[in-house]
Short mmCIF file of C-alpha atoms in Angstrom, two decimals:
data_model
loop_
_atom_site.label_atom_id
_atom_site.label_comp_id
_atom_site.label_asym_id
_atom_site.label_seq_id
_atom_site.Cartn_x
_atom_site.Cartn_y
_atom_site.Cartn_z
CA MET S 1 75.00 62.60 -14.33
CA VAL S 2 72.60 65.80 -12.84
CA GLU S 3 69.54 65.75 -11.66
CA TRP S 4 67.19 68.44 -12.81
CA THR S 5 63.76 68.86 -11.83
CA GLU S 6 61.10 69.54 -13.91
CA LYS S 7 60.69 73.42 -11.92
CA GLU S 8 64.06 73.56 -12.60
CA ARG S 9 64.46 73.32 -15.80
CA ALA S 10 61.19 75.30 -15.71
CA ILE S 11 63.74 78.48 -14.31
CA ILE S 12 66.74 77.80 -16.04
CA THR S 13 64.68 78.15 -19.46
CA SER S 14 62.53 81.24 -17.93
CA ILE S 15 65.25 82.88 -17.34
CA PHE S 16 67.36 82.45 -20.39
CA SER S 17 64.52 83.30 -22.16
CA ASN S 18 63.55 86.84 -21.06
CA LEU S 19 67.36 87.18 -20.73
CA ASP S 20 69.05 90.98 -22.70
CA TYR S 21 72.31 88.34 -23.23
CA ASP S 22 73.96 92.16 -24.97
CA ASP S 23 73.77 94.47 -21.85
CA VAL S 24 73.88 91.35 -19.00
CA GLY S 25 76.90 89.62 -21.29
CA PRO S 26 79.30 93.07 -21.09
CA LYS S 27 77.73 93.93 -17.21
CA ALA S 28 78.98 90.84 -15.59
CA LEU S 29 82.36 90.22 -17.63
CA SER S 30 83.40 93.57 -16.57
CA ARG S 31 81.80 93.13 -14.21
CA CYS S 32 84.62 90.27 -13.36
CA LEU S 33 87.27 92.69 -14.22
CA ILE S 34 87.06 95.07 -11.55
CA VAL S 35 86.50 92.59 -8.98
CA TYR S 36 88.67 90.03 -9.19
CA PRO S 37 90.66 92.58 -11.36
CA TRP S 38 93.66 90.14 -11.81
CA THR S 39 91.53 88.29 -14.59
CA GLN S 40 92.93 90.53 -16.79
CA ARG S 41 95.31 89.06 -17.48
CA TYR S 42 93.83 86.48 -19.74
CA PHE S 43 92.57 90.12 -21.82
CA ALA S 44 95.89 92.23 -22.34
CA GLY S 45 95.23 92.36 -26.68
CA PHE S 46 91.82 94.18 -25.19
CA GLY S 47 92.85 97.63 -24.68
CA ASN S 48 92.69 100.32 -22.29
CA LEU S 49 91.81 98.27 -18.77
CA TYR S 50 93.14 100.72 -16.33
CA ASN S 51 90.40 101.88 -14.64
CA ALA S 52 86.14 100.52 -13.78
CA GLU S 53 85.11 103.00 -16.68
CA ALA S 54 87.60 102.13 -19.12
CA ILE S 55 86.84 98.50 -18.89
CA LYS S 56 82.54 99.23 -18.30
CA THR S 57 82.50 101.12 -21.78
CA ASN S 58 85.49 98.83 -23.48
CA PRO S 59 83.93 97.95 -26.81
CA ASN S 60 85.92 94.73 -26.40
CA ILE S 61 85.19 93.68 -23.02
CA GLN S 62 81.66 94.13 -24.02
CA ALA S 63 81.22 92.23 -27.60
CA HIS S 64 83.31 89.03 -26.37
CA GLY S 65 80.34 89.59 -22.34
CA THR S 66 77.64 88.83 -25.07
CA LYS S 67 79.85 85.86 -26.93
CA VAL S 68 80.43 84.42 -23.43
CA LEU S 69 77.10 84.97 -22.00
CA HIS S 70 75.62 82.86 -25.19
CA GLY S 71 78.26 80.70 -24.50
CA LEU S 72 75.93 79.95 -21.85
CA ASP S 73 73.40 78.65 -24.50
CA ARG S 74 74.43 75.06 -25.65
CA ALA S 75 74.24 74.28 -21.94
CA VAL S 76 71.02 75.39 -21.41
CA LYS S 77 69.77 73.55 -24.08
CA ASN S 78 71.60 70.24 -22.94
CA MET S 79 70.87 70.59 -20.26
CA ASP S 80 71.27 66.92 -18.99
CA ASN S 81 74.63 66.01 -20.72
CA ILE S 82 76.66 69.77 -20.11
CA LYS S 83 80.07 67.26 -19.67
CA ALA S 84 79.57 66.35 -22.89
CA THR S 85 78.72 69.54 -24.52
CA TYR S 86 81.58 71.73 -23.42
CA ALA S 87 84.25 69.22 -23.37
CA GLU S 88 85.98 71.44 -26.69
CA LEU S 89 85.01 74.41 -24.46
CA SER S 90 87.08 72.95 -21.53
CA VAL S 91 89.88 71.85 -24.68
CA LEU S 92 89.59 75.41 -25.85
CA HIS S 93 89.68 77.03 -22.31
CA SER S 94 93.08 74.78 -21.44
CA GLU S 95 94.90 74.69 -23.99
CA LYS S 96 95.00 77.47 -26.50
CA LEU S 97 93.19 80.14 -23.31
CA HIS S 98 95.65 78.48 -20.83
CA VAL S 99 92.70 80.40 -18.00
CA ASP S 100 93.23 78.95 -14.58
CA PRO S 101 89.33 76.90 -14.30
CA ASP S 102 88.72 79.04 -10.98
CA ASN S 103 88.26 81.98 -12.28
CA PHE S 104 85.05 80.15 -13.64
CA LYS S 105 83.26 80.77 -10.62
CA LEU S 106 84.51 83.94 -10.20
CA LEU S 107 82.67 84.84 -13.18
CA ALA S 108 79.79 82.73 -11.94
CA ASP S 109 79.22 84.52 -9.24
CA CYS S 110 79.58 88.34 -11.12
CA LEU S 111 76.60 86.83 -13.28
CA THR S 112 74.55 86.18 -10.21
CA ILE S 113 75.09 89.58 -8.87
CA VAL S 114 74.14 90.79 -12.41
CA ILE S 115 70.98 88.79 -12.30
CA ALA S 116 69.59 89.36 -9.14
CA ALA S 117 70.75 93.49 -10.42
CA LYS S 118 68.13 92.76 -12.48
CA MET S 119 65.22 90.53 -10.71
CA GLY S 120 64.89 91.93 -7.74
CA SER S 121 63.05 90.06 -5.78
CA GLY S 122 62.23 87.89 -8.20
CA PHE S 123 65.71 86.79 -7.52
CA THR S 124 64.17 84.30 -4.63
CA PRO S 125 66.37 81.90 -3.19
CA GLU S 126 64.75 78.98 -4.64
CA ILE S 127 65.14 80.55 -8.01
CA GLN S 128 69.15 81.08 -6.64
CA ALA S 129 69.44 78.51 -5.53
CA THR S 130 68.71 76.70 -9.06
CA PHE S 131 70.73 79.27 -10.72
CA GLN S 132 73.79 78.90 -8.71
CA LYS S 133 73.40 75.13 -9.53
CA PHE S 134 73.16 74.72 -13.34
CA LEU S 135 76.72 77.14 -13.34
CA ALA S 136 78.38 75.09 -10.95
CA VAL S 137 77.70 72.14 -13.39
CA VAL S 138 78.62 73.95 -15.92
CA VAL S 139 82.43 75.73 -14.93
CA SER S 140 82.73 72.24 -13.48
CA ALA S 141 82.13 71.29 -17.28
CA LEU S 142 84.48 73.99 -18.24
CA GLY S 143 87.44 72.36 -16.14
CA ARG S 144 86.83 69.07 -16.80
CA GLN S 145 89.20 68.83 -19.56
CA TYR S 146 92.43 70.27 -18.59
CA HIS S 147 95.49 67.94 -17.36
CA MET Z 1 94.31 91.70 0.18
CA SER Z 2 93.73 94.67 3.19
CA LEU Z 3 91.49 97.51 3.21
CA THR Z 4 93.17 100.75 0.35
CA ASP Z 5 91.46 104.10 2.28
CA LYS Z 6 89.06 104.11 -1.13
CA ASP Z 7 87.74 100.63 -0.42
CA LYS Z 8 87.21 102.38 3.69
CA ALA Z 9 85.48 105.23 1.44
CA ALA Z 10 83.19 103.25 -0.16
CA VAL Z 11 81.85 100.59 2.19
CA LYS Z 12 80.91 103.65 4.12
CA ALA Z 13 79.72 105.47 1.51
CA LEU Z 14 77.62 101.44 0.56
CA TRP Z 15 77.21 101.51 3.90
CA THR Z 16 74.84 105.06 4.57
CA LYS Z 17 72.60 103.62 2.15
CA ILE Z 18 71.62 100.78 3.03
CA SER Z 19 71.81 100.87 6.78
CA LYS Z 20 68.43 101.37 7.02
CA GLY Z 21 67.79 98.25 4.97
CA ALA Z 22 69.88 96.40 7.12
CA ASP Z 23 67.32 94.81 9.49
CA ALA Z 24 65.38 93.31 5.82
CA ILE Z 25 69.07 92.99 4.02
CA GLY Z 26 70.07 90.71 7.18
CA ALA Z 27 66.89 87.88 7.19
CA ASP Z 28 67.09 87.63 3.84
CA ALA Z 29 70.40 86.88 3.41
CA LEU Z 30 70.37 83.98 6.26
CA ALA Z 31 66.35 82.83 4.63
CA ARG Z 32 69.20 83.04 1.67
CA MET Z 33 71.69 80.61 2.33
CA LEU Z 34 69.32 78.66 4.50
CA VAL Z 35 67.85 76.85 0.93
CA VAL Z 36 70.66 77.93 -1.86
CA TYR Z 37 73.20 76.55 1.25
CA PRO Z 38 71.40 74.04 2.66
CA GLN Z 39 74.43 72.35 4.51
CA THR Z 40 74.09 75.87 6.85
CA LYS Z 41 71.32 74.43 8.48
CA THR Z 42 73.64 71.85 10.35
CA TYR Z 43 74.21 75.21 12.83
CA PHE Z 44 70.29 75.83 13.06
CA SER Z 45 68.95 72.61 14.45
CA HIS Z 46 67.11 73.62 17.45
CA TRP Z 47 64.55 76.81 15.30
CA PRO Z 48 61.74 75.70 15.23
CA ASP Z 49 61.26 76.80 11.64
CA LEU Z 50 64.00 77.55 9.04
CA LYS Z 51 61.57 79.58 7.14
CA ALA Z 52 62.12 83.46 5.02
CA GLY Z 53 60.13 85.38 7.04
CA SER Z 54 59.85 83.47 10.62
CA ALA Z 55 60.69 85.13 13.84
CA PRO Z 56 64.11 83.06 15.04
CA VAL Z 57 65.69 83.93 11.01
CA THR Z 58 64.13 87.67 11.27
CA LYS Z 59 65.49 87.39 14.45
CA HIS Z 60 69.37 86.33 13.88
CA GLY Z 61 68.76 88.26 10.46
CA LYS Z 62 68.75 91.54 12.61
CA LYS Z 63 72.32 90.63 14.96
CA ILE Z 64 73.94 89.41 11.99
CA MET Z 65 73.61 92.85 10.48
CA ALA Z 66 74.33 94.72 13.92
CA GLY Z 67 77.54 92.43 14.14
CA VAL Z 68 78.15 93.68 10.12
CA ALA Z 69 77.21 97.50 11.44
CA GLN Z 70 80.07 97.22 14.32
CA ALA Z 71 82.84 95.68 11.42
CA VAL Z 72 82.63 99.13 9.46
CA ALA Z 73 82.56 101.30 12.70
CA LYS Z 74 85.77 99.47 13.35
CA ILE Z 75 86.81 99.59 9.85
CA ASP Z 76 90.32 101.17 10.15
CA ASP Z 77 90.89 98.09 12.04
CA LEU Z 78 88.63 95.01 12.02
CA SER Z 79 91.05 92.43 13.42
CA SER Z 80 91.14 94.06 17.05
CA GLY Z 81 87.76 95.28 16.69
CA LEU Z 82 86.01 92.30 16.03
CA LEU Z 83 87.73 90.43 18.92
CA ASP Z 84 84.45 89.25 20.65
CA LEU Z 85 82.56 88.31 18.10
CA SER Z 86 85.70 86.94 16.73
CA GLU Z 87 86.21 85.09 19.99
CA LEU Z 88 82.05 84.14 20.28
CA HIS Z 89 82.66 81.98 16.91
CA ALA Z 90 85.60 80.49 17.69
CA PHE Z 91 84.31 78.61 21.57
CA GLN Z 92 80.66 78.97 21.52
CA LEU Z 93 79.39 78.57 18.54
CA ARG Z 94 81.86 76.91 16.32
CA VAL Z 95 80.53 77.59 12.79
CA ASP Z 96 83.44 76.48 10.34
CA PRO Z 97 85.46 79.60 9.36
CA ALA Z 98 84.34 78.82 5.16
CA ASN Z 99 80.59 80.09 5.99
CA PHE Z 100 81.57 83.04 6.25
CA LYS Z 101 82.87 83.46 2.87
CA THR Z 102 78.89 81.80 2.18
CA LEU Z 103 76.41 84.18 4.63
CA GLY Z 104 79.18 86.98 2.64
CA HIS Z 105 78.30 86.35 -0.96
CA CYS Z 106 74.38 86.06 -0.19
CA LEU Z 107 74.39 89.57 1.22
CA GLN Z 108 76.38 90.96 -1.29
CA VAL Z 109 73.02 88.91 -3.71
CA VAL Z 110 70.49 90.36 -1.13
CA ILE Z 111 72.29 94.48 -2.25
CA ALA Z 112 72.33 93.45 -5.42
CA THR Z 113 68.58 93.44 -5.11
CA MET Z 114 67.35 95.17 -3.12
CA TYR Z 115 70.30 98.23 -4.20
CA PRO Z 116 70.35 97.55 -8.37
CA ASN Z 117 71.28 101.20 -8.73
CA GLU Z 118 74.08 101.36 -5.57
CA PHE Z 119 75.97 98.68 -5.67
CA THR Z 120 77.24 99.06 -8.57
CA PRO Z 121 80.98 97.16 -9.98
CA GLU Z 122 83.25 99.91 -7.80
CA ALA Z 123 81.30 99.23 -4.41
CA ASN Z 124 81.01 94.78 -5.27
CA VAL Z 125 84.46 94.98 -5.52
CA ALA Z 126 85.45 97.14 -2.03
CA LEU Z 127 82.22 95.63 0.53
CA ASP Z 128 83.52 92.34 -0.89
CA LYS Z 129 87.16 92.96 0.26
CA PHE Z 130 85.53 94.71 3.68
CA LEU Z 131 83.90 91.19 4.15
CA SER Z 132 86.54 89.20 3.15
CA ASN Z 133 88.17 91.17 5.86
CA LEU Z 134 85.09 90.96 8.17
CA ALA Z 135 85.78 87.06 7.60
CA LEU Z 136 89.23 87.26 8.45
CA ALA Z 137 88.37 88.54 11.61
CA LEU Z 138 85.82 86.45 12.48
CA SER Z 139 88.48 84.09 12.33
CA GLU Z 140 91.07 85.86 14.48
CA ARG Z 141 90.71 83.32 17.91
CA TYR Z 142 90.05 80.07 15.88
CA ARG Z 143 92.86 78.55 16.87
#
């Protein structure tokens, strides 16, 4: 069972209630595809991913980035049981999407960078620690049902 | 994943933009690492103060960035260019090389907070590759 302090809960709730999903989602996903190009293997049907510019302006990637970011909402709402909350999504990523779970950490790191860029000096070490803890729990839950 | 000419150009271009703030970047990244990855504090048990803004953290952050600057200057041959630093880390400091990746991540987070417009995805990939190669060069003499 993951333990959350009141402060950690407040930090996570605050980050997500001030989030511009349509901006951060696409930025995080496109950054992931650019910084870790092998992740493009999961997006073969998404159209032109030929270079960084194409990735950044690809409407399918943008829509998917927003979708993925909203996927984190259920973890925010169920912080005390993220493992069970993501059981179904874990099965989906394993059985249907066949995503190597190592990739979850890569996207999490890119999301951290995008949030850091948005929050600037407001992204204090304490907030970074809490956000990364949250993402680590999500990443672990998403990999849980792989076999 | 070795550095292409494009990567090297991107790293040098980014470094030109951020080098004036290098001391602040180093201090913030180090302070941040000690908070976000508490296990890294084990290497600094001899410091009286590990807080952000403290004298040892500020001084050491500056030292770290001097090393990064050396790496940028020797970007065409990191393994021989950083041999002295590798020997220092391998034989004297004996820092577990896994921590190089950890500090590298913190450096990138700090650069993102301080230079959001400059740290584009293209700059990100080049810097990430550079820091990985830097880590490899630092590990050169370990065994």
